C-alpha positions as protocol buffer text, in pm:
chain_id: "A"
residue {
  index: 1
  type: UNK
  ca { x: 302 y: 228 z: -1284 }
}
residue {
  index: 2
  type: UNK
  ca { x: 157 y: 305 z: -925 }
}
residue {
  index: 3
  type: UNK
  ca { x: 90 y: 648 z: -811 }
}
residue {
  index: 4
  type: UNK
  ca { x: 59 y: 704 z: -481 }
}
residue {
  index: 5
  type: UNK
  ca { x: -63 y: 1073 z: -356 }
}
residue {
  index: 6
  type: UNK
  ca { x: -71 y: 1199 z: 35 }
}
residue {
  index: 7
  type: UNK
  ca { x: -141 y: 861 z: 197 }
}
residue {
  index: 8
  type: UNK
  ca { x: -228 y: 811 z: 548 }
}
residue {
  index: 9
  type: UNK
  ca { x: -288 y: 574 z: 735 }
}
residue {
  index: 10
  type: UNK
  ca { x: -349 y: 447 z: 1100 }
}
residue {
  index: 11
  type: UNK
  ca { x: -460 y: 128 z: 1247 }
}
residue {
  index: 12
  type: UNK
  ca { x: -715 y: 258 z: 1528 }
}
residue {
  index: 13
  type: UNK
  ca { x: -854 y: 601 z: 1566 }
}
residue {
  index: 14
  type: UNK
  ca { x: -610 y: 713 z: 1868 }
}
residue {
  index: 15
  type: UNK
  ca { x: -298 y: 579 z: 1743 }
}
residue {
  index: 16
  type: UNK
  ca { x: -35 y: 769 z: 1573 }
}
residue {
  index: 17
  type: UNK
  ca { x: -50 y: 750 z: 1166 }
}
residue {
  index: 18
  type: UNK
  ca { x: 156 y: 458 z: 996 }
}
residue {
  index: 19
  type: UNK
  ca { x: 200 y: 640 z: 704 }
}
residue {
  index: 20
  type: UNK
  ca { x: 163 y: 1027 z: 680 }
}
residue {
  index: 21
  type: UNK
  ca { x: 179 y: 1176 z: 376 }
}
residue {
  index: 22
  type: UNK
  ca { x: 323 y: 914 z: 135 }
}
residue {
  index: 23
  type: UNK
  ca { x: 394 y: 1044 z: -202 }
}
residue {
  index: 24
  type: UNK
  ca { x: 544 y: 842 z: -492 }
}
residue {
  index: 25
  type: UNK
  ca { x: 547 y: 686 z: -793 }
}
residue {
  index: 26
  type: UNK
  ca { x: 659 y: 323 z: -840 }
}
residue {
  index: 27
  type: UNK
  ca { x: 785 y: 198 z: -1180 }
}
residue {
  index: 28
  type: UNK
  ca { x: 755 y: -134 z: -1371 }
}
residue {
  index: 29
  type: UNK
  ca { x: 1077 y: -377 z: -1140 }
}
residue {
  index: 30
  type: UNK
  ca { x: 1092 y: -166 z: -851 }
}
residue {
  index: 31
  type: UNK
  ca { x: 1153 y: -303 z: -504 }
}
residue {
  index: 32
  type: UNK
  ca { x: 1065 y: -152 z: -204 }
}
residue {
  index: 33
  type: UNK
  ca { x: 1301 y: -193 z: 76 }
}
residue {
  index: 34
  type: UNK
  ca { x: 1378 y: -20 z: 378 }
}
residue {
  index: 35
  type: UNK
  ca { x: 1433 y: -83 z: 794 }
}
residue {
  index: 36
  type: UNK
  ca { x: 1231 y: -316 z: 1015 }
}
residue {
  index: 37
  type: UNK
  ca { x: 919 y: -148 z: 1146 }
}
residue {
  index: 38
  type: UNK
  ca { x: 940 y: 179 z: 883 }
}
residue {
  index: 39
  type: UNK
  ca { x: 623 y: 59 z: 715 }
}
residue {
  index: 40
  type: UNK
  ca { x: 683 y: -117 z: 421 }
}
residue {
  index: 41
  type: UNK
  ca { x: 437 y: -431 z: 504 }
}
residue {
  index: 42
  type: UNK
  ca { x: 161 y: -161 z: 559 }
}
residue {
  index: 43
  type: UNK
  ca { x: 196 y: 20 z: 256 }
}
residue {
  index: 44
  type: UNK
  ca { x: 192 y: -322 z: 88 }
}
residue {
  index: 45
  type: UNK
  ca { x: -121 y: -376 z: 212 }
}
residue {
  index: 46
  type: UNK
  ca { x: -275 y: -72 z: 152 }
}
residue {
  index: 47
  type: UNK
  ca { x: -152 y: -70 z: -192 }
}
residue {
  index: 48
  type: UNK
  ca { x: -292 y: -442 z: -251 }
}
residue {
  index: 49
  type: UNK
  ca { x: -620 y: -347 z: -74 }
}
residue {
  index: 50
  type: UNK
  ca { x: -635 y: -536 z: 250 }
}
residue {
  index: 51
  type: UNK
  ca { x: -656 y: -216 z: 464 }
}
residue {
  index: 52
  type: UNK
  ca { x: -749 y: 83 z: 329 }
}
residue {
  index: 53
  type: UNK
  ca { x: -636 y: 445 z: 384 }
}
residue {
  index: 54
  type: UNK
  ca { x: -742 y: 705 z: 594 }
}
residue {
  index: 55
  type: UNK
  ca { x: -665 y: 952 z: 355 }
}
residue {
  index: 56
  type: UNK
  ca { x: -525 y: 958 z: 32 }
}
residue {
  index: 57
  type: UNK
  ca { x: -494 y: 823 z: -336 }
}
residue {
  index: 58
  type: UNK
  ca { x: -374 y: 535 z: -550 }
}
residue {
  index: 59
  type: UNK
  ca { x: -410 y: 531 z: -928 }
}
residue {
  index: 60
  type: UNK
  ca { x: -259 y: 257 z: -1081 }
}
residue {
  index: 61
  type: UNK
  ca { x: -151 y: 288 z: -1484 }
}
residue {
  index: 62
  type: UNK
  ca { x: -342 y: 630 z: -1427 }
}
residue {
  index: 63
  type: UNK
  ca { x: -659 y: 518 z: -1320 }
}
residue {
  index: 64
  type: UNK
  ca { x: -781 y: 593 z: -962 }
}
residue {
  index: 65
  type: UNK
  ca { x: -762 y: 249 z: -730 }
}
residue {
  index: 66
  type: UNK
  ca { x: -1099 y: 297 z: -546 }
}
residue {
  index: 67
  type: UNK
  ca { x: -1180 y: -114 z: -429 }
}
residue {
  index: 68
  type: UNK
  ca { x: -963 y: -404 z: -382 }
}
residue {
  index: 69
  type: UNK
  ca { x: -1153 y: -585 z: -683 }
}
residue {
  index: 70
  type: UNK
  ca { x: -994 y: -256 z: -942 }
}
residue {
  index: 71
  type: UNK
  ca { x: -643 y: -487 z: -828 }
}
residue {
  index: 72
  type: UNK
  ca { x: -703 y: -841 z: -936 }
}
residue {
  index: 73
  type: UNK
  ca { x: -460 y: -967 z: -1163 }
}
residue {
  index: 74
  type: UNK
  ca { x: -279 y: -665 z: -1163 }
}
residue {
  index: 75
  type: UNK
  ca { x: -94 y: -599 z: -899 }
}
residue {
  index: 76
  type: UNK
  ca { x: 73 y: -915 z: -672 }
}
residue {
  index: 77
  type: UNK
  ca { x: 176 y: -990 z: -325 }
}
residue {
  index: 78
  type: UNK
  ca { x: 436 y: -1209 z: -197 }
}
residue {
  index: 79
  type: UNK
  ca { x: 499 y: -1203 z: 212 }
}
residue {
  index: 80
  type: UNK
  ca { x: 771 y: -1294 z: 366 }
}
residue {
  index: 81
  type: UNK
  ca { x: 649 y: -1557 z: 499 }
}
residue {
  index: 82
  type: UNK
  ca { x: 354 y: -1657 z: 364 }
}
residue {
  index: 83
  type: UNK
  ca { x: 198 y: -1937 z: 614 }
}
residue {
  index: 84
  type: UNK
  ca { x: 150 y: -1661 z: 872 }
}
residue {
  index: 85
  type: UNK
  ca { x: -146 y: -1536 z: 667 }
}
residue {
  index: 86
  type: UNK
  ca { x: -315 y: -1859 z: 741 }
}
């Protein structure tokens, strides 16, 4: 299970937040799904590690997510389209 607790997060200092207080708890076969542009690819990525939040915490199978490296071979990632991350 991942537990996600008041996440923020924003992709320069001026800009207005991404995510603002994302709360939630995702169970083993859940999808996340949801409009174009309401955030979904950056909550991916802050909840695989490749950005990390402004504000926040993740605790995954109840133990607090605190570097990219507590993720490996845990959690996975599969992007849309996958050749843009080249």
């Amino acid at each position: 299970m991942i537990d996600v607790e008041h996440l923020f997060f924003k992709y320069r200092a001026r800009s207005d937040w991404v995510l603002q207080d994302v709360s939630f708890k995702i169970h083993h076969g859940a999808a996340l799904i949801g409009p174009n542009g309401s955030g979904k690819t950056t909550l991916l990525r802050v909840l695989t590690g490749f950005v990390h939040p402004k504000r926040g915490k993740v605790y995954l199978h109840g133990e607090r997510v605190k570097k990219t490296k507590d993720l490996v071979g845990k959690v996975g990632y599969v992007p849309t389209n996958p050749l843009n991350m080249l």
